[in-house]
Coordinates of C-alpha atoms in Angstrom, one line a residue:
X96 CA -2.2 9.2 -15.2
X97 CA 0.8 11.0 -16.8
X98 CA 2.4 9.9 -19.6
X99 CA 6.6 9.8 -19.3
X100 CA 9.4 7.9 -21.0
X101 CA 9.0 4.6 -19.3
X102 CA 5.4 4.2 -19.8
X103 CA 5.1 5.7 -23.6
X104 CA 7.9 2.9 -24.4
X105 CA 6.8 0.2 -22.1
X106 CA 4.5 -1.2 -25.1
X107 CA 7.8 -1.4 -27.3
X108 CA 10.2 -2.9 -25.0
X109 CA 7.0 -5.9 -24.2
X110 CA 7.1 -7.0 -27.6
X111 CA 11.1 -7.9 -27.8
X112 CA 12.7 -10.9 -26.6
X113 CA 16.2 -10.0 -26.0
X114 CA 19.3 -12.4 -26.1
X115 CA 19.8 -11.9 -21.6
X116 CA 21.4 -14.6 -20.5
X117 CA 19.4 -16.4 -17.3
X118 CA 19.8 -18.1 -14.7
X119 CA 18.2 -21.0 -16.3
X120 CA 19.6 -23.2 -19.3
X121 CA 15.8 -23.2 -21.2
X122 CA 16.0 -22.6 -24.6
X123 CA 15.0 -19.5 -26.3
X124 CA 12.9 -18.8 -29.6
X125 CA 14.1 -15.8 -30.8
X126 CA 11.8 -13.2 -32.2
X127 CA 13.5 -10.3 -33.3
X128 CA 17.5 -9.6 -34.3
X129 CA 17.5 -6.6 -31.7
X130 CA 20.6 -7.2 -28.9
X131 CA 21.6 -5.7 -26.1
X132 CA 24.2 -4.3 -28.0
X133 CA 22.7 -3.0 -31.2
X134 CA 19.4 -1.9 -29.2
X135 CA 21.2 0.4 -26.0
X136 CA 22.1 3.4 -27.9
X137 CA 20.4 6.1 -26.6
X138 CA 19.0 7.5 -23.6
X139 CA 14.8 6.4 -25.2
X140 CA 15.8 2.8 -25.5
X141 CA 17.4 2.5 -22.0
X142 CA 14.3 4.1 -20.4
X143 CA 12.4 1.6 -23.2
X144 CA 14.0 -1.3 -20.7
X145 CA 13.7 0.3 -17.8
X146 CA 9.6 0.0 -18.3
X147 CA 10.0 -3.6 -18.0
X148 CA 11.3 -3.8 -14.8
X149 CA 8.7 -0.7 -13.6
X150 CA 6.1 -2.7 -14.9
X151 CA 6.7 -5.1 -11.9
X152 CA 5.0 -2.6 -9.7
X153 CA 1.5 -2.9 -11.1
X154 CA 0.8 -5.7 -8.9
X155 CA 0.3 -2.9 -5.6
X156 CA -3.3 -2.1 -6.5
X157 CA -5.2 -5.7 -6.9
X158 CA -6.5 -8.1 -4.2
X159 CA -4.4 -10.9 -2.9
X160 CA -1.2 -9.7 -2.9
X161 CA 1.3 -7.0 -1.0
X162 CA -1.0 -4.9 -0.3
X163 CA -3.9 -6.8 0.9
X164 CA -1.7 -8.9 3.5
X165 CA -0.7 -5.6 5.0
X166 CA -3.9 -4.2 5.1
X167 CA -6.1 -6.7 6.3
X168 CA -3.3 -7.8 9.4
X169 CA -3.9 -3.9 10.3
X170 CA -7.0 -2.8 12.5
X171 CA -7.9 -0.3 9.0
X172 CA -9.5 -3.2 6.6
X173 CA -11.4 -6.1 7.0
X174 CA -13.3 -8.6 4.2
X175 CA -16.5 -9.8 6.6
X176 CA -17.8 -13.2 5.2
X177 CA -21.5 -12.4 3.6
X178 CA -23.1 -15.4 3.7
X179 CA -21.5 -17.2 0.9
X180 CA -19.5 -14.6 -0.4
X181 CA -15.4 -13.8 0.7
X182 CA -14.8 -16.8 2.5
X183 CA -12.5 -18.0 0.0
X184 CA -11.5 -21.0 2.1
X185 CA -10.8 -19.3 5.3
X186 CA -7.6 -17.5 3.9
X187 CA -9.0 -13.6 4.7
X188 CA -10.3 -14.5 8.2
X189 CA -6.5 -15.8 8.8
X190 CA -5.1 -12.6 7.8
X191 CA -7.2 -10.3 9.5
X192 CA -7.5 -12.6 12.7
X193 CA -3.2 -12.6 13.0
X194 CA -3.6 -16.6 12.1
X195 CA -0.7 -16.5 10.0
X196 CA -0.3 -20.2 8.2
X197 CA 2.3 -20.5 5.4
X198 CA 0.0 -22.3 3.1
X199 CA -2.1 -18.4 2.6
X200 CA -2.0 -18.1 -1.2
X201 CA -2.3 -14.4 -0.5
X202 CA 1.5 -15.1 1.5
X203 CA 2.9 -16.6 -2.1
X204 CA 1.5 -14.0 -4.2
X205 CA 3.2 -11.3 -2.5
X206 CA 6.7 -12.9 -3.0
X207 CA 6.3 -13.8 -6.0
X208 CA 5.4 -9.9 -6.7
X209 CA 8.6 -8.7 -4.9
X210 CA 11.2 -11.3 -6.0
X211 CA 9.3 -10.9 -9.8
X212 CA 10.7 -7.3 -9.2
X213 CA 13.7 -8.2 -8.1
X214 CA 14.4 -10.7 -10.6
X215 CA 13.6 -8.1 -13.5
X216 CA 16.3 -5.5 -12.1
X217 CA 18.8 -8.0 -11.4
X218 CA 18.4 -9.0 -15.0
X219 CA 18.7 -5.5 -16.3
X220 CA 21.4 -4.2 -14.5
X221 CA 23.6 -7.0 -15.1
X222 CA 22.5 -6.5 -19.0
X223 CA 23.7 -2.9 -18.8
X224 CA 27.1 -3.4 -17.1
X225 CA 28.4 -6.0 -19.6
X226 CA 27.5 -2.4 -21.9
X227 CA 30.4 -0.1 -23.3
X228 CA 28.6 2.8 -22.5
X229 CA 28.4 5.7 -20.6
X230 CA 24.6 6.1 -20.3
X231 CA 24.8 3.1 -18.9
X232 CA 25.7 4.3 -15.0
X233 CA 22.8 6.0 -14.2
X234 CA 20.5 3.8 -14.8
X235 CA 22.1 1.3 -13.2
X236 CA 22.0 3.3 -10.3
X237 CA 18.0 4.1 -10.9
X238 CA 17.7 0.0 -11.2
X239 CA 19.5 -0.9 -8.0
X240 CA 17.5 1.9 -6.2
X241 CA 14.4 0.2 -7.6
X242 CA 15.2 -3.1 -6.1
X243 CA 16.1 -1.7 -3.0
X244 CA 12.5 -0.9 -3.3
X245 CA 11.3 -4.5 -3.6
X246 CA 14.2 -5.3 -0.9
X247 CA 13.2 -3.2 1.9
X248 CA 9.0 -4.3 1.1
X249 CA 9.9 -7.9 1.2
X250 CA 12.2 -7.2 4.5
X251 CA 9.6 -5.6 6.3
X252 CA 7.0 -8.5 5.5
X253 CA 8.7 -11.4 5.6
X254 CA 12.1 -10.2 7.7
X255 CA 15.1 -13.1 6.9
X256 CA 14.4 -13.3 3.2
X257 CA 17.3 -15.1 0.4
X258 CA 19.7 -11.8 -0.6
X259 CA 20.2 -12.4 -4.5
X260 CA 21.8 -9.8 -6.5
X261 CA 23.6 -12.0 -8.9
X262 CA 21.1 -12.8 -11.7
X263 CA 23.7 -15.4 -13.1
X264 CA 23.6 -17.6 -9.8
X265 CA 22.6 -21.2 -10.1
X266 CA 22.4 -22.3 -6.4
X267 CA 19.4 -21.9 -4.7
X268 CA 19.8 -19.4 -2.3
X269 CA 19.9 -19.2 1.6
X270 CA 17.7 -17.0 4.1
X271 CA 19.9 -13.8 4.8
X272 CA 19.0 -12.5 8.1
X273 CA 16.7 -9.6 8.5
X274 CA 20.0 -7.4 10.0
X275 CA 22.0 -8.1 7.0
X276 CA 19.4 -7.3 4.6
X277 CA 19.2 -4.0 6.7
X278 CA 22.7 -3.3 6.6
X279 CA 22.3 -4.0 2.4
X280 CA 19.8 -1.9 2.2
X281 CA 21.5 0.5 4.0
X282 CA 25.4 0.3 2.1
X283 CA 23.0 0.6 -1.4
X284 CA 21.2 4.0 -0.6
X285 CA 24.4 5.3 0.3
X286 CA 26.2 4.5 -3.0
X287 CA 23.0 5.4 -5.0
X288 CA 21.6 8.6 -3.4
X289 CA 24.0 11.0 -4.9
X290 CA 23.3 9.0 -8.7
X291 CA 20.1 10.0 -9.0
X292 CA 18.7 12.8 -10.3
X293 CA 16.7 15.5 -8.5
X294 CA 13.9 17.1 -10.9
X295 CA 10.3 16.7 -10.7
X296 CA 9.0 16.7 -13.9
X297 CA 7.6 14.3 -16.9
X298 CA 11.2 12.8 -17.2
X299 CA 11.3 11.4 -13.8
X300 CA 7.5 11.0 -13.3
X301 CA 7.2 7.7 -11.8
X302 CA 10.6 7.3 -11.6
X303 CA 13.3 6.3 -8.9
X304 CA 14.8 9.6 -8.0
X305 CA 16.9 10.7 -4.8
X306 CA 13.5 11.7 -3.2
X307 CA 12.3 8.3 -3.3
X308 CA 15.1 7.1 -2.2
X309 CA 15.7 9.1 0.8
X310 CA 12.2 8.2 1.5
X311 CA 13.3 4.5 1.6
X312 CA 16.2 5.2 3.6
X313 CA 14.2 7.2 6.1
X314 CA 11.5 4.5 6.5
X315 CA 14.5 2.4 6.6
X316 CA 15.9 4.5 10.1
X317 CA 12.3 4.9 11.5
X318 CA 11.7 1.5 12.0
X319 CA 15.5 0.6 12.6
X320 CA 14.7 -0.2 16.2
X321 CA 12.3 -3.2 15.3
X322 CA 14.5 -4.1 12.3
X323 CA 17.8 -4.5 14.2
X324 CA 17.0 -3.8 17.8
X325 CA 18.9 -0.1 17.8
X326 CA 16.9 2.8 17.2
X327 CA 17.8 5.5 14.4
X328 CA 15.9 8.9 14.7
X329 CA 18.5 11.1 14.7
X330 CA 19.1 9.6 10.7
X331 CA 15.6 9.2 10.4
X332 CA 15.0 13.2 10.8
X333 CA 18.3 14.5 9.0
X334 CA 16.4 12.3 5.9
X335 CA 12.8 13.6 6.2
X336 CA 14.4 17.3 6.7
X337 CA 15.7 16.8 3.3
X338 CA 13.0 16.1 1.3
X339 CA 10.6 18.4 3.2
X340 CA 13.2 21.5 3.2
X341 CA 15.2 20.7 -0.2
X342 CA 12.8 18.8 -2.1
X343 CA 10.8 20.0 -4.9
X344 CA 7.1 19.0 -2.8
X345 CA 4.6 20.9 -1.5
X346 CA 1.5 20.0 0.6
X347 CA -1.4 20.0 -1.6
X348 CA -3.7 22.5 -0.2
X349 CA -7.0 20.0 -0.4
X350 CA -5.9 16.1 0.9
X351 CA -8.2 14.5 -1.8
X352 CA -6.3 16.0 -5.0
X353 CA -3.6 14.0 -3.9
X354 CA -5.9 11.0 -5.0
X355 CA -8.0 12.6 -7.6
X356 CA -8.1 10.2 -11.2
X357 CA -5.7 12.9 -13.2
X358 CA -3.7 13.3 -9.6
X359 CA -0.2 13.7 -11.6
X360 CA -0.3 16.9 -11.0
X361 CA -0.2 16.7 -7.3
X362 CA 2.8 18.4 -5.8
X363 CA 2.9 15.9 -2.8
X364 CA 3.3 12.8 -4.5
X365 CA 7.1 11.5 -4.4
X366 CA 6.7 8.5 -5.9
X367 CA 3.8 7.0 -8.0
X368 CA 2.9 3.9 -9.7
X369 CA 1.0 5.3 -13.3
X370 CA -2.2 3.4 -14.1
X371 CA -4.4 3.5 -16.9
X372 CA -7.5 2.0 -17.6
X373 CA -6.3 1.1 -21.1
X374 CA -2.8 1.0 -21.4
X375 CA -2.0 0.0 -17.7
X376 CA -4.1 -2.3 -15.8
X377 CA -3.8 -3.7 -12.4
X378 CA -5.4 -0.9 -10.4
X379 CA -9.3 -2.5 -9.1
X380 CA -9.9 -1.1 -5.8
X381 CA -13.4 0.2 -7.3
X382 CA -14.0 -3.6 -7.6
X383 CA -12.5 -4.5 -4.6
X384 CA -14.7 -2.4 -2.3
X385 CA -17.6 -1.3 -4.2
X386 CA -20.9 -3.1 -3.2
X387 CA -22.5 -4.9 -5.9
X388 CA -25.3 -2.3 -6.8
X389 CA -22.9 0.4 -6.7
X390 CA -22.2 0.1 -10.7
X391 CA -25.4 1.8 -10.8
X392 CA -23.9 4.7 -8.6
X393 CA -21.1 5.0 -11.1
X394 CA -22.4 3.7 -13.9
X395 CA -19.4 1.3 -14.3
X396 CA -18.7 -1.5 -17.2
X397 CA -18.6 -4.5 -14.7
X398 CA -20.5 -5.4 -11.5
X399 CA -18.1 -5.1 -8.2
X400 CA -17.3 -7.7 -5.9
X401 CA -18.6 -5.8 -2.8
X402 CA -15.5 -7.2 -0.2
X403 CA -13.2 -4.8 1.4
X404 CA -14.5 -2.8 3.9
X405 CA -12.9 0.0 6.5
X406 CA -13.1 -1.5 10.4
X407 CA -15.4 0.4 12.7
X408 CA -13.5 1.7 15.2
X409 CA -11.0 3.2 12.8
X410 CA -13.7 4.7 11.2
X411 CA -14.6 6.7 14.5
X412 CA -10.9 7.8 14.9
X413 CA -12.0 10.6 12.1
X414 CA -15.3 10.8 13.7
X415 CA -15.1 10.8 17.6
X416 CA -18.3 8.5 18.4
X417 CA -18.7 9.9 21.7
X418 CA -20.1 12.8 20.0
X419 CA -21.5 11.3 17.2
X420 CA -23.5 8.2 18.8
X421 CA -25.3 7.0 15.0
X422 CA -22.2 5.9 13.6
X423 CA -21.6 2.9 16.3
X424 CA -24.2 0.0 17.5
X425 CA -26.3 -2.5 16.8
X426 CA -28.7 0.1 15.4
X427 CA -27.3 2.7 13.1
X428 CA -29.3 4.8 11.7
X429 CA -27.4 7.8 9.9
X430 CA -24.2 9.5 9.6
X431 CA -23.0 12.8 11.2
X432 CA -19.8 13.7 9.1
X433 CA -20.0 17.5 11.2
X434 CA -19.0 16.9 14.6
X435 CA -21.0 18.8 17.4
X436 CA -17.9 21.4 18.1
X437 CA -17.9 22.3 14.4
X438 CA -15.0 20.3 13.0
X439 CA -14.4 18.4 10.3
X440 CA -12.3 16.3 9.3
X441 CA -11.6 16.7 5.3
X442 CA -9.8 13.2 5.2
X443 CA -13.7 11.7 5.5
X444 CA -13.2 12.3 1.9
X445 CA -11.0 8.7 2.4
X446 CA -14.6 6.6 2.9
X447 CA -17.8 6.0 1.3
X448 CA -20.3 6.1 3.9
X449 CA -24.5 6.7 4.3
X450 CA -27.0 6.7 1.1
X451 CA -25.7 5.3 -2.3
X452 CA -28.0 6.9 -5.1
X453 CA -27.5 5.6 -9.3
X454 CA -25.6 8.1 -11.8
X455 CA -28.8 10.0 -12.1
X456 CA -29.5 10.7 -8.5
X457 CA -32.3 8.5 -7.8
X458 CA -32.0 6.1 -4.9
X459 CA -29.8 3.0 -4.9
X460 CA -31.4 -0.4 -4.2
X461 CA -30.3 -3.4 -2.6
X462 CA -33.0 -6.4 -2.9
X463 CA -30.7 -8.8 -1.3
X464 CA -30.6 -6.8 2.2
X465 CA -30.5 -9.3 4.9
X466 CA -33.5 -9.9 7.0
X467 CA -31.0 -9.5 10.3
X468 CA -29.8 -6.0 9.0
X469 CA -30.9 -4.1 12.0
X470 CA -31.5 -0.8 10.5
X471 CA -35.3 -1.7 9.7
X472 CA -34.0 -0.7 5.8
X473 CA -35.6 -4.1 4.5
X474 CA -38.8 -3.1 5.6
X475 CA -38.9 0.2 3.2
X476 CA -42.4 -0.1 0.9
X477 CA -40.0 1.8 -2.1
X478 CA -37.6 -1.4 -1.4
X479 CA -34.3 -1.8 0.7
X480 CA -31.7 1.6 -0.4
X481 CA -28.0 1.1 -0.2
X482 CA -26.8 2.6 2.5
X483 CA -23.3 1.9 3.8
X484 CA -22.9 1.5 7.6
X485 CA -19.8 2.6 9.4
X486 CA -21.4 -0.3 11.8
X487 CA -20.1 -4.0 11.3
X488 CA -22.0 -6.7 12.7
X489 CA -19.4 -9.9 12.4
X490 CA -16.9 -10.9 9.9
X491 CA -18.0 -14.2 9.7
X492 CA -19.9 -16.1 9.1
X493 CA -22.9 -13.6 8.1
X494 CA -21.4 -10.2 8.0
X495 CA -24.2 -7.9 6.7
X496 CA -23.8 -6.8 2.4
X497 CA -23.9 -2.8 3.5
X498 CA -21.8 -2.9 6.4
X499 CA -18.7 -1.0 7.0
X500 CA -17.2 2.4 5.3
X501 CA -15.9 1.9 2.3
X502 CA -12.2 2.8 0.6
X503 CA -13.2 6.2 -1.1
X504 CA -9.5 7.2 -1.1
X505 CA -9.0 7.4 -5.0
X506 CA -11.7 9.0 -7.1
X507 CA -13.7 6.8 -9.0
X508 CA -14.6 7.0 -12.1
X509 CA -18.0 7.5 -13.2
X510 CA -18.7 5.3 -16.7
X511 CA -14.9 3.7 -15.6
X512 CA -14.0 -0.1 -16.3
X513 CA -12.5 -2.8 -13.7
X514 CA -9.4 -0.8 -14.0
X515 CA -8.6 2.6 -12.5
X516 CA -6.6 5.7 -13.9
X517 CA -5.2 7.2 -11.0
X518 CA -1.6 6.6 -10.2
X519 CA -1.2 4.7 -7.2
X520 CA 0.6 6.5 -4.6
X521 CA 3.7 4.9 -3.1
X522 CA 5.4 8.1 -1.2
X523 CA 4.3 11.4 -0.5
X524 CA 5.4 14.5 1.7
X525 CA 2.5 14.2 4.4
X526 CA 4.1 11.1 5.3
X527 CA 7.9 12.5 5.3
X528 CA 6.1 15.6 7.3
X529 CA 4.4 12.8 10.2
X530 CA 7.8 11.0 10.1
X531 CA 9.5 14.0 10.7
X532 CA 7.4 14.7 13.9
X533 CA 7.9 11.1 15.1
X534 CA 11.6 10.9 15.2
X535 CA 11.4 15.2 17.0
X536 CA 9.5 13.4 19.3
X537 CA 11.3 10.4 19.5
X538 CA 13.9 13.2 20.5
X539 CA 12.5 14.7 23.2
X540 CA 11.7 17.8 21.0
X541 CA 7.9 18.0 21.7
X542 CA 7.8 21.6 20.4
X543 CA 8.6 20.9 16.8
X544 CA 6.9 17.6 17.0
X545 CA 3.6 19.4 17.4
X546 CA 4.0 22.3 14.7
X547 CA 4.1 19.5 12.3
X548 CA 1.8 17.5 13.5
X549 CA -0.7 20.2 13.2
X550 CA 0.5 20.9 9.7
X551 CA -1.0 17.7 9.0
X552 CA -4.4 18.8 11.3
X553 CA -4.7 22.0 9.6
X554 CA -4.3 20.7 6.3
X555 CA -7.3 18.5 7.1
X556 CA -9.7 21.1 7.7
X557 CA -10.6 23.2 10.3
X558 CA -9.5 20.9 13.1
X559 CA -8.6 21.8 16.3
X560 CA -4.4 22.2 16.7
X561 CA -2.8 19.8 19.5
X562 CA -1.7 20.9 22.2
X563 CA 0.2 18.2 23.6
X564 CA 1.7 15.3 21.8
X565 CA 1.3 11.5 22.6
X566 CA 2.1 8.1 21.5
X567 CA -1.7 7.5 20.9
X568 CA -1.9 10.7 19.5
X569 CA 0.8 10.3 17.0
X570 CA -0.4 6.7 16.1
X571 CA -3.9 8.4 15.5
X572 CA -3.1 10.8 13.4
X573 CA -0.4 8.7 11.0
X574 CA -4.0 6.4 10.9
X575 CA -5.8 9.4 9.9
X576 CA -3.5 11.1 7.3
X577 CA -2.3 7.3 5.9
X578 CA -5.2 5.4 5.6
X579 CA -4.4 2.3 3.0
X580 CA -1.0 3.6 2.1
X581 CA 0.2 0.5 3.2
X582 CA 2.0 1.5 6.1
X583 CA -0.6 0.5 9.5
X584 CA 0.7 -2.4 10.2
X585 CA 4.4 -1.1 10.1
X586 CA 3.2 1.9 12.1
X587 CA 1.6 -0.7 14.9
X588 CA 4.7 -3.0 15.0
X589 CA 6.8 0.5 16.0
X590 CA 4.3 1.6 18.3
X591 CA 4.0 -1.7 19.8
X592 CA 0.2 -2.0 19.3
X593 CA 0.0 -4.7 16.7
X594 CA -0.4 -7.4 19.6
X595 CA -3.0 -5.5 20.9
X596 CA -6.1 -7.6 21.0
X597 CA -8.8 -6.7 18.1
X598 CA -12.0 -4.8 18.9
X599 CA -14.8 -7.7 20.2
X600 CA -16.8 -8.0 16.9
X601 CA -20.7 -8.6 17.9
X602 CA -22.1 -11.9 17.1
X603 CA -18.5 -13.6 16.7
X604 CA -18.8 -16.9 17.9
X605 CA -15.0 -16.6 19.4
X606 CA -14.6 -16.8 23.0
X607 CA -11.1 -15.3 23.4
X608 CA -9.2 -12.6 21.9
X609 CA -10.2 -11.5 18.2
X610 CA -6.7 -12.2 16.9
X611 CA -3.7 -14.3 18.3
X612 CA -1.2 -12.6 19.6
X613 CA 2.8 -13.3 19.9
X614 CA 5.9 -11.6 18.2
X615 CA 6.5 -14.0 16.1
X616 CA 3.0 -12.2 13.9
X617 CA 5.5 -9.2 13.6
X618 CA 6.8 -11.1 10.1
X619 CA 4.4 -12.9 8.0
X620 CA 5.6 -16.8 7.5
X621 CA 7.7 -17.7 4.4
X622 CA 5.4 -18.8 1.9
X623 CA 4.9 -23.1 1.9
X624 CA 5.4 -23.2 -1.9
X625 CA 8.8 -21.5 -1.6
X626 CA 9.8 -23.8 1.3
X627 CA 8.9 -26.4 -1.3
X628 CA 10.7 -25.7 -3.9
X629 CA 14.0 -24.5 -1.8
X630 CA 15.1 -26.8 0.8
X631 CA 18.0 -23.9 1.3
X632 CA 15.3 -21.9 3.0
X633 CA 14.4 -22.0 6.6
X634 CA 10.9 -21.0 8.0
X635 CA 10.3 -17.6 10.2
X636 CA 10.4 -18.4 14.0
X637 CA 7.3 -19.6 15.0
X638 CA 5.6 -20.7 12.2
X639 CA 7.2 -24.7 12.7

């Protein structure tokens, strides 16, 4: 975690009630004589409001919002139901199984999280144009490249989504459809790019800057064709050519420094959310993922909740199972990370796999290992160690406590809290660098395509290069390289694999297809609640 402007004055800017004018008519109990127009004098206190809508961002690294939905609709994560634990009313079996129902909590959460962030940069920018000032401009332009942000997350989940820009409208507002928000999207980069500023340093550390948002915009081109039906990757390269050739990023020579708990220093990282374990909460994957016993293997303040877990077969995309037969089956009884030819894969560094040992290196113990756990581990006369199993049984109803890989991604902290340190990672030049080969290929120009490609490969470790370039291929290695960066299931959707039937979990007692299937899963439903409260808003297709 790095400390900049926004974050050092976020704690100031919390404990002010300013005299905004809302969209509401509620009546306010002032706290403090500050205004907007005795307070916005220099450039500290306008970075001292920015915080507030930045802030907004610290929902991407808990359970049950954003993040989750798009995981755990991807073939990367799943939460398996452990006897009574992670059921939680059906609600994570929905998601994972593409049984989409508009009533998910997990569906609310998330828009409240982007329209929260919305609402906040509405608010602000509209506060700093009424301003007689001339500071004033460029953060506008930071503020409306920040909800662009929120905008183009919100379009990709939830496609024809209410357009609101005006934070002094009163009507309730009407879907927009997916194409115009597009087309919004696109007008706003265009006017914004050129306002933002360029460094890489502490002043723009978690900041919107033209590298983010050409990162947006080229996201935006990428998946233009299942956005508005016309492909884009002519605009798509010309964008990922500038930040990889212009920007001020470098590949970080090791993958997992990228992810590290001080990873501010990272050269790759574009754009970051900063968390800190004090000052900064909302980042828990170490709960999230963790199996219960596992405070013991990093001595942490508070137990975890032992839920997400990394799906099998994704798992063997790093580690080909052909050659390594133990890390698949009903019977699993170690883990090869060295492949027979010699390679490995350094981006194993993303899991948490084989024998968990306590802070002081003895073994790790799990009393409560199922009787049904087919590794013979429950039998052990020293008692049952934790070990965690690529392998996953079922995912309901009795998934088994140690099954599946677990996210390793970000470091965790040994003697940590509930909350995490490193900054979340929201863009980053490996994934410009895989985009880039996508829209070369896309092109028809395979030769450039592969040299960066096996930038990627050779970054890894000591991989073997490609040789020729595929769909599957390309699809693999964007799995590989982006694991839990939030961008699977929008990478399935444009390869036209996120219909594809699930693997056939053992022991499921389903008879057909592991997930449902239909185009109308390529948007998540709009949440009930809004529905509700909204009678100006009309459901997703297919979801009536």
């Amino acid at each position: 975690m790095k400390i900049n402007p926004i974050y050092s004055l976020l704690t100031f800017v919390l404990g002010v009630t300013f005299t905004f004018q809302s969209c509401t008519d509620l009546d306010e109990e002032l706290f403090s004589d500050i205004t907007a127009d005795n307070f916005f004098q220099t450039e500290e206190e306008f970075i001292s409001a920015l915080g507030r809508a930045y802030q907004s961002l610290a929902g991407l690294g808990n359970h049950s919002g954003l993040w989750s939905i798009n995981e755990l609709a991807s073939d990367e994560i799943v939460i398996a139901t452990k006897g009574g634990d992670w059921f939680d009313g059906g609600v994570l079996l929905q998601l994972h199984q593409h049984e989409f129902l508009p009533d998910n909590p997990f569906f609310q959460n998330s828009w409240n999280f982007l329209y929260g962030g919305i609402n906040n940069c509405n608010r602000l920018i509209l506060s700093f144009e009424q301003l007689d000032n001339p500071n004033s401009a460029a953060f506008i332009a930071e503020l409306r490249a920040l909800r662009v942000l929120f905008y183009y997350w919100a379009m990709d989940a939830f496609g024809n989504i209410p357009l609101v820009i005006d934070f002094t409208a009163t009507e309730s507002p009407t879907n927009s459809s997916r194409q115009d928000i597009y087309n919004f999207l696109q007008s706003e980069l265009a006017e914004i790019i050129p306002l933002l500023p360029v460094a890489k340093d502490g002043t723009t550390y978690g900041r919107m800057t033209k590298w983010a948002a050409l990162m947006i915009r080229m996201k935006l081109y990428l998946n233009a064709e299942v956005y508005t039906g016309t492909p884009r990757w002519t605009e798509a390269a010309a964008d990922a050519e500038e930040i990889i050739y212009n920007g001020p990023f470098n590949l970080e020579p090791v993958y997992r420094d990228n992810f590290v708990i001080n990873n501010a220093s990272s050269n790759e990282n574009i754009l970051v959310y900063p968390y800190d374990k004090v000052f900064a909460h909302g980042f828990n994957w170490v709960m999230m993922t963790l199996h219960i016993a596992s405070q013991f293997s990093f001595n942490l303040t508070e137990q975890p909740w032992n839920g997400y877990q990394t799906v099998q077969e994704f798992y063997n995309s790093y580690v080909d199972p052909d050659q390594n037969p133990g890390t698949q089956g009903p019977v699993w009884k170690g883990l090869a990370l060295e492949q027979t030819d010699g390679t490995i894969d350094g981006r194993l560094s993303n899991f948490l796999v084989g024998p968990q040992y306590r802070d002081d290196g003895s073994r790790l113990e799990d009393p409560g290992v199922e009787p049904l756990d087919p590794t013979g581990r429950n039998g052990d006369p020293d008692g049952p160690p934790v070990t965690f199993m690529p392998y996953i049984n079922e995912i309901w109803p009795n998934g088994l406590r140690q099954s599946g890989a677990r996210i390793g991604k970000y470091e965790f902290e040994r003697g940590g809290t509930a909350n995490m340190s490193n900054d979340f990672v929201i863009f980053r030049l490996g994934d410009a660098i895989l985009s880039l080969a996508e829209a070369k290929y896309r092109l028809g120009d395979t030769g450039e395509a592969l040299d960066l490609v096996n930038q990627i490969r050779e970054r890894a470790g000591n991989l073997d290069p490609f040789t020729t370039l595929d769909d599957e291929k390309l699809l693999a290695e964007r799995g590989r390289e982006m694991y839990v960066e939030m961008t699977r299931r929008q990478d399935l959707i444009r390869f036209k694999k996120y219909g594809s039937a699930w693997w056939p979990y053992q022991g499921m007692n389903r008879p057909k297809r592991v997930h449902s299937t239909g185009s109308h899963l390529e948007l998540f439903p709009i949440p009930e609640p809004q529905l509700l409260a909204n009678p100006n808003l009309k459901q997703n297709p297919g979801y009536n």
